[in-house]
Coordinates of C-alpha atoms in Angstrom, one line a residue:
X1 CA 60.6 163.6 117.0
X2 CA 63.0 164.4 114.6
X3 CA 66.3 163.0 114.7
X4 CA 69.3 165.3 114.0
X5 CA 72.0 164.3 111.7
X6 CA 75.4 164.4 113.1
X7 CA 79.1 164.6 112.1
X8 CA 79.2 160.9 114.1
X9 CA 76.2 159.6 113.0
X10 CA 77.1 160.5 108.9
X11 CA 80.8 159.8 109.0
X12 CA 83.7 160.8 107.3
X13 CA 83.1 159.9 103.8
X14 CA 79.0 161.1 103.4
X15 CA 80.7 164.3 105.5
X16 CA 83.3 164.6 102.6
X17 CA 80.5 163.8 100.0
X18 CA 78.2 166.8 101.3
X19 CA 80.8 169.5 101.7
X20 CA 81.8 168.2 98.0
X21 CA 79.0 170.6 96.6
X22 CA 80.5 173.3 97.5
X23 CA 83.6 173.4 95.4
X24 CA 83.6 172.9 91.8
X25 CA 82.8 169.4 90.0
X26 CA 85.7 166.8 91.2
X27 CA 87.7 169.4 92.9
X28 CA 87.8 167.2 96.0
X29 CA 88.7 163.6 94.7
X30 CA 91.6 163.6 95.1
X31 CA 94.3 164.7 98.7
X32 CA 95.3 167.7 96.6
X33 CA 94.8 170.7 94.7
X34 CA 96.2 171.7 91.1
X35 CA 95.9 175.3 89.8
X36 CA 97.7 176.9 87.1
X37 CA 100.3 179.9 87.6
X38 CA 100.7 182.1 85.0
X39 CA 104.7 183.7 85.0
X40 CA 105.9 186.3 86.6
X41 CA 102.4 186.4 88.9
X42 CA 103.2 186.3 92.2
X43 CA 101.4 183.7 94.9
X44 CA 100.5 185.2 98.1
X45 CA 99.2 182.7 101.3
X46 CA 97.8 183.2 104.3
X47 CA 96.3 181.2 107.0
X48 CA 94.4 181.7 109.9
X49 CA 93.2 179.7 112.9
X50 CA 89.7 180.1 114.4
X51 CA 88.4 178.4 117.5
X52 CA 84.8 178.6 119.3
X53 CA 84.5 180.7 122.1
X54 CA 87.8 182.4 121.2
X55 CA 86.9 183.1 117.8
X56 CA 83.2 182.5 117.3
X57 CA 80.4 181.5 119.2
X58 CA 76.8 180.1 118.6
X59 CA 75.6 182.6 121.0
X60 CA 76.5 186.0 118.8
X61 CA 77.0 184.5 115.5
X62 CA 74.7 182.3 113.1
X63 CA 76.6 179.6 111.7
X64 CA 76.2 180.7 107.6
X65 CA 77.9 183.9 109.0
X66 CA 80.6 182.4 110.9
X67 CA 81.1 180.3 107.1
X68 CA 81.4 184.1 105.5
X69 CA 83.1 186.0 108.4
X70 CA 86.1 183.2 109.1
X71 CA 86.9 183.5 105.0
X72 CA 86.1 187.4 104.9
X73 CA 88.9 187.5 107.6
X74 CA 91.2 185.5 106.1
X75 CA 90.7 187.2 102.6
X76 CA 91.5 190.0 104.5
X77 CA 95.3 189.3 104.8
X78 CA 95.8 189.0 101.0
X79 CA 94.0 192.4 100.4
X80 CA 96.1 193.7 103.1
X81 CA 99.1 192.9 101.0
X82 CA 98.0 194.4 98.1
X83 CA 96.6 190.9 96.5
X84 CA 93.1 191.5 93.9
X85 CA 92.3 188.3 92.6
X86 CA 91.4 185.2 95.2
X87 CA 92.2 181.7 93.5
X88 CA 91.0 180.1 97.0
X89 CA 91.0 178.8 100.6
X90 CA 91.4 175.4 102.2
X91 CA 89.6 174.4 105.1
X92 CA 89.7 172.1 107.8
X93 CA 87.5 171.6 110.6
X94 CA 87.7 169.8 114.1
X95 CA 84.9 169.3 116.1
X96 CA 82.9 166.6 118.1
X97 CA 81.4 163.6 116.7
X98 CA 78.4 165.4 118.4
X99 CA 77.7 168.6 115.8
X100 CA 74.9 168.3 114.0
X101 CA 75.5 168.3 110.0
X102 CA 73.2 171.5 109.8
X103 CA 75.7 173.6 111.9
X104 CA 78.6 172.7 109.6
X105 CA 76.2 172.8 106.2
X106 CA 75.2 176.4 106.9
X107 CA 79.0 176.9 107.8
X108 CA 79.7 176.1 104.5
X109 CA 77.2 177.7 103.0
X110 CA 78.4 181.3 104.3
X111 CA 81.5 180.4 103.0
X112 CA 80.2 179.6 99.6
X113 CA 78.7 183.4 99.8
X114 CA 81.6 184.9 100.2
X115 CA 83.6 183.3 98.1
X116 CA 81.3 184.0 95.3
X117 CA 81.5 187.4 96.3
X118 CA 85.2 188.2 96.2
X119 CA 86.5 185.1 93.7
X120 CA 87.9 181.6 94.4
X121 CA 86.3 178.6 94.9
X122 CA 86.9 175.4 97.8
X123 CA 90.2 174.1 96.8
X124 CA 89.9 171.6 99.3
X125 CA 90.9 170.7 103.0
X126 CA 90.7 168.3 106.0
X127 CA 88.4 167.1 109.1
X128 CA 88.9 165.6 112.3
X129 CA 86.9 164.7 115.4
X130 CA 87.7 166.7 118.2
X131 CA 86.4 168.4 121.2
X132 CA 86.7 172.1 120.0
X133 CA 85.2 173.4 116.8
X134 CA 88.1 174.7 115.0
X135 CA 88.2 176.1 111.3
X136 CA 91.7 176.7 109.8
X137 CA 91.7 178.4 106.3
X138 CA 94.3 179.2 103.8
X139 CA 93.6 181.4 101.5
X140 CA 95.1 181.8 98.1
X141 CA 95.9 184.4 95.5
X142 CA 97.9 186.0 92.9
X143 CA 99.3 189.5 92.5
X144 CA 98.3 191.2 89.8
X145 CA 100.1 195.0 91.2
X146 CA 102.9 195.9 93.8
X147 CA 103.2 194.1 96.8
X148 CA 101.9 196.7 100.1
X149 CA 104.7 195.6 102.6
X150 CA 104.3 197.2 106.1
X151 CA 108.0 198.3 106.1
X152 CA 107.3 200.7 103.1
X153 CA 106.5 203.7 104.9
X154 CA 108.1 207.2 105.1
X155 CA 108.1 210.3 106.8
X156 CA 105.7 212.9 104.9
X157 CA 103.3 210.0 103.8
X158 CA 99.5 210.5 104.6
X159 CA 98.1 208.1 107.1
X160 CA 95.0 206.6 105.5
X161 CA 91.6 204.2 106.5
X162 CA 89.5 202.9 104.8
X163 CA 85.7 202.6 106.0
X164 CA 84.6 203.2 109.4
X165 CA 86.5 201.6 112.4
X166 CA 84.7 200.5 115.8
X167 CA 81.1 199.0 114.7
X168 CA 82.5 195.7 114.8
X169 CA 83.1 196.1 118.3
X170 CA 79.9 197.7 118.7
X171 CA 78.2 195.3 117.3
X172 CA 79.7 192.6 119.6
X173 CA 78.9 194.3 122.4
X174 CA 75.5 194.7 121.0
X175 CA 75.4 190.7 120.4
X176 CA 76.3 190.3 124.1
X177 CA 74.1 192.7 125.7
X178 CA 76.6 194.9 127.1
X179 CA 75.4 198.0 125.5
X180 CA 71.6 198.5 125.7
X181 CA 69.6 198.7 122.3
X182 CA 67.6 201.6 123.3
X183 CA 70.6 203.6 123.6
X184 CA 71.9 203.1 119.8
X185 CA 69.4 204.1 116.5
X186 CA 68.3 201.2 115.3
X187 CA 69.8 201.7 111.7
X188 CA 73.1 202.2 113.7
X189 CA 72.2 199.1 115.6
X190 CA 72.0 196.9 112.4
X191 CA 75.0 198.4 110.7
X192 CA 77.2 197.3 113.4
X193 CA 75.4 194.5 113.7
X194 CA 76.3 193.4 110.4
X195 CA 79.6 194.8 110.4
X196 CA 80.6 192.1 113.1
X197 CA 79.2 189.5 111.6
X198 CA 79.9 190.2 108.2
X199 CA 83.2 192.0 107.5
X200 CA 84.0 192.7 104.1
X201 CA 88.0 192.6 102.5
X202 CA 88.7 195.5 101.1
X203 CA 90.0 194.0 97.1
X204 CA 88.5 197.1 95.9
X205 CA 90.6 199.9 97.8
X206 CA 93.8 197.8 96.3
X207 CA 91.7 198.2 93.0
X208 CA 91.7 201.6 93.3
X209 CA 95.3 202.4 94.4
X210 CA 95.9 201.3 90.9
X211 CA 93.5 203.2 89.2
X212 CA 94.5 206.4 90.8
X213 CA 98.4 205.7 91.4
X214 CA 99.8 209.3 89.8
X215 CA 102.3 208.0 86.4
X216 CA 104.9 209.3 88.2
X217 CA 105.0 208.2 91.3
X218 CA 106.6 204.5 91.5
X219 CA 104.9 201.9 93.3
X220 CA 105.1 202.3 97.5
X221 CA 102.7 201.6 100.2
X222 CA 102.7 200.5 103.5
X223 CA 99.6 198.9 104.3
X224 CA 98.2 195.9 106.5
X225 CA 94.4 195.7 107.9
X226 CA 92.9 196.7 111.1
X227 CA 91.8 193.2 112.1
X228 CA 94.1 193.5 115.3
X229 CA 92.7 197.2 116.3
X230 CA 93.5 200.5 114.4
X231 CA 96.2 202.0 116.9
X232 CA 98.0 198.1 116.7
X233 CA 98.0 198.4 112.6
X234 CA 99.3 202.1 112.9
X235 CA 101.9 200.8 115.1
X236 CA 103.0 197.9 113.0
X237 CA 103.4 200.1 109.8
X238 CA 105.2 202.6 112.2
X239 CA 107.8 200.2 113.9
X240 CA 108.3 198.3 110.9
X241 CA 109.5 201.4 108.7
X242 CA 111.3 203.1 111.9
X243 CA 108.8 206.0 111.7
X244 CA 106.8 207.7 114.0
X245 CA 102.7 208.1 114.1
X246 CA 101.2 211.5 114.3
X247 CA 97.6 210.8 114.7
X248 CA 94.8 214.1 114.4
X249 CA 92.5 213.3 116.4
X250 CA 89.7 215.2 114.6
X251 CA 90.3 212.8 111.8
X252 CA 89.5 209.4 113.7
X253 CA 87.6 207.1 111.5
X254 CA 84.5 207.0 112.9
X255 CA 81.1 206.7 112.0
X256 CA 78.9 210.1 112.6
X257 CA 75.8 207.9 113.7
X258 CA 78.4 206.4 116.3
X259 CA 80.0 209.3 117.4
X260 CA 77.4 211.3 117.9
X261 CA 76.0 208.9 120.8
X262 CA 76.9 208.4 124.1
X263 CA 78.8 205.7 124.5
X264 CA 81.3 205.5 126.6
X265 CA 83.6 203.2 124.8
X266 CA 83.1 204.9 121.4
X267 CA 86.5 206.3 120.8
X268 CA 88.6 203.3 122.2
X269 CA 86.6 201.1 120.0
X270 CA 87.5 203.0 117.1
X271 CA 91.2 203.0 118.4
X272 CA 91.7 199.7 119.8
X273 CA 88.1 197.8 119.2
X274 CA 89.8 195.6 116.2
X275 CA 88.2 193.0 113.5
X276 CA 86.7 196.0 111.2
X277 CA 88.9 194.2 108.7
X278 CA 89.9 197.7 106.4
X279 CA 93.1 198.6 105.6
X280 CA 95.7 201.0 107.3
X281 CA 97.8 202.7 104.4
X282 CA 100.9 204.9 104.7
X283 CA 101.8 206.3 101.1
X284 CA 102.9 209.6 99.3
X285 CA 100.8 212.4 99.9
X286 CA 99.4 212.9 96.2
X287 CA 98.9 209.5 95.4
X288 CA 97.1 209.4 99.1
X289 CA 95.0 212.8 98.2
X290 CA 94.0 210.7 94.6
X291 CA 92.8 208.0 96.5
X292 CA 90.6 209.9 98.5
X293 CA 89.1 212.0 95.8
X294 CA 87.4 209.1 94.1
X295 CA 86.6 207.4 97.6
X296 CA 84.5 208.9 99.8
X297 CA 84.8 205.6 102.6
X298 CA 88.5 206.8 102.4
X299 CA 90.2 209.1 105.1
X300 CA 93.2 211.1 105.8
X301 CA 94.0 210.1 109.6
X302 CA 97.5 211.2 110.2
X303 CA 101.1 211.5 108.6
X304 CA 104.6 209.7 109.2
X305 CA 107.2 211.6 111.0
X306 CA 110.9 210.7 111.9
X307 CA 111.5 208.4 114.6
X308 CA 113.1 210.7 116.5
X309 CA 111.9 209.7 120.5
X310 CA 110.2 206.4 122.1
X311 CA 106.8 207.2 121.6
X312 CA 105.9 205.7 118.3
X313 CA 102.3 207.2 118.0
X314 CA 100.8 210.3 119.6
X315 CA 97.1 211.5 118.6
X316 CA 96.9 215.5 117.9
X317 CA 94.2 217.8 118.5
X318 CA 94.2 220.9 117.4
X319 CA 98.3 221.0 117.0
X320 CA 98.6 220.2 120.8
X321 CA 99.5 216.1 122.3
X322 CA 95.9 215.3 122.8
X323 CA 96.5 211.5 123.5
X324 CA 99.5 209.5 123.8
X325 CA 98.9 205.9 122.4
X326 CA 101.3 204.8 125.2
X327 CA 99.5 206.2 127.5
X328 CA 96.5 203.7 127.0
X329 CA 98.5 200.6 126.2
X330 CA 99.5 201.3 129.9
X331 CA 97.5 201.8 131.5
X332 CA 95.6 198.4 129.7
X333 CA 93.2 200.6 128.0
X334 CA 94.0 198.5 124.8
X335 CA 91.8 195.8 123.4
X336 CA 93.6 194.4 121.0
X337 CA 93.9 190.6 120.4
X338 CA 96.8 188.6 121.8
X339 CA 97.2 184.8 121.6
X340 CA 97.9 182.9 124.2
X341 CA 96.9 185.6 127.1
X342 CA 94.0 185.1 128.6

């Protein structure tokens, strides 16, 4: 029989050891992390907190790609405020003395991937024996452009997404058997799939702005990512610039493969599903119609109007109110993530 290693049965200091590997050579000896700042950059931080069975779970998600999806989602914040180049993330984990050093290696390990895809390295962190798994990253990086502040937006901006919203939650729902497999293609069936468990922050849409930012236009985007739902990111970059949404709802983002299937929840994933981790933009309408030229993942979805009644975000169809977003956070139709509801 073999016997598995655990975090109680290792300890602390072999734990610290083998997670060592995974940052560079002597990056962990000591309780802190130096990096050099080169003036005027800018340091942007974010953290995030992630918890089993709230966050992740064993039963939907192997544990290299909870390693990749918990730093994919926290990378996502600094592309979402217009950062491009990652120096790194902390981590520190609780769990029981009980998890087996495999669990947290291959933890690791997805972490290591992703990292190595989008920059940084393991600047360090902290571990403690308790009775939930927890991860909580922060995530570190420099600006190297303008800052995307969600207050930035004005009426007559283009609405943009990037990628395709909704296969996350597709691909949950997939993961828990609540939608049947031999209703969805298979290719569709893997792409969502993969979507949920391995998000991807969008550094090179922020790349891009850049690139295609007209001379003249001075630097201003609104901007944050869709990791809360597509209708909540609208609605933040909406409230915080005292606009209002118009939405066309011809124009969702959503995969053809997906829409064209008959599943019932297909549009209020796309609307409300959240955690497909692309970014929500609000800018002027030429340097919007740049961006979309040279990216096809890119999408007009609406424009930003005058605040000029309560409703902050009404969907269009054909130049008639097809949907009002208020409508559906009333009647609980909304899916979003909220903290300390259950």
């Amino acid at each position: 029989m073999v016997k598995i290693e655990t975090l109680g049965s290792i300890g602390e200091q072999e734990l610290v050891n083998r997670i060592a590997k995974y940052a560079p050579l002597g990056q962990l000896d000591d309780d802190t992390a130096i990096f050099n700042i080169i003036s005027p950059t800018k340091l942007i931080i974010n953290s995030d907190v992630f918890v089993e069975s709230i966050h992740f779970s064993d039963l939907t998600t192997r544990p290299k790609d909870i390693g990749w999806r918990v730093t994919a989602a926290t990378l996502s914040d600094l592309a979402a405020t217009g950062c491009s180049n990652v120096i790194g993330v902390t981590v520190s984990m609780v769990a029981p003395s009980t998890t087996s050093w495999d669990w947290v290696e291959k933890v690791y390990n997805g972490l290591s991937c992703c990292l190595d895809s989008y920059g940084g390295i393991l600047l360090g962190g902290d571990c403690s024996r308790g009775t939930e798994r927890t991860l909580a990253l922060t995530a570190l990086g420099s600006l190297e452009t303008g800052k995307l502040h969600r207050n930035n937006a004005k009426p007559g901006d283009w609405i943009v997404a990037s990628g395709s919203h909704g296969l996350s939650r597709l691909g949950l729902s997939l993961l828990q058997n609540e939608t049947k497999n031999s209703t969805i293609p298979f290719l569709l069936r893997q792409q969502a799939i993969q979507a949920h468990r391995r998000p991807k922050p969008r550094f090179d849409i922020v790349n891009a702005l850049e690139q295609v930012r007209p001379k003249d236009i001075p630097w201003r985007i609104a901007g944050t990512d869709s990791s809360d739902g597509l209708l909540r990111s609208i609605q933040l970059l909406a409230n915080s610039s005292f606009c209002q949404a118009l939405l066309e709802g011809k124009s969702l983002p959503i995969q053809e493969s997906m829409s064209s299937t008959n599943i019932a929840d297909k549009f209020r994933w796309v609307l409300c599903g959240g955690e497909d981790f692309e970014l929500i933009l609000s800018l002027p309408p030429r340097w919007a119609k740049a961006l979309l030229d040279g990216n096809e993942n890119c999408k007009k979805i609406g424009i930003m109007a005058k605040h000029n009644s309560f409703s902050i975000n009404k969907i269009y169809k054909d130049n008639k109110i097809y949907k009002d977003v208020n409508e559906w956070i009333s009647k609980g139709k909304s899916l979003e993530f909220k903290h300390f509801q259950e």
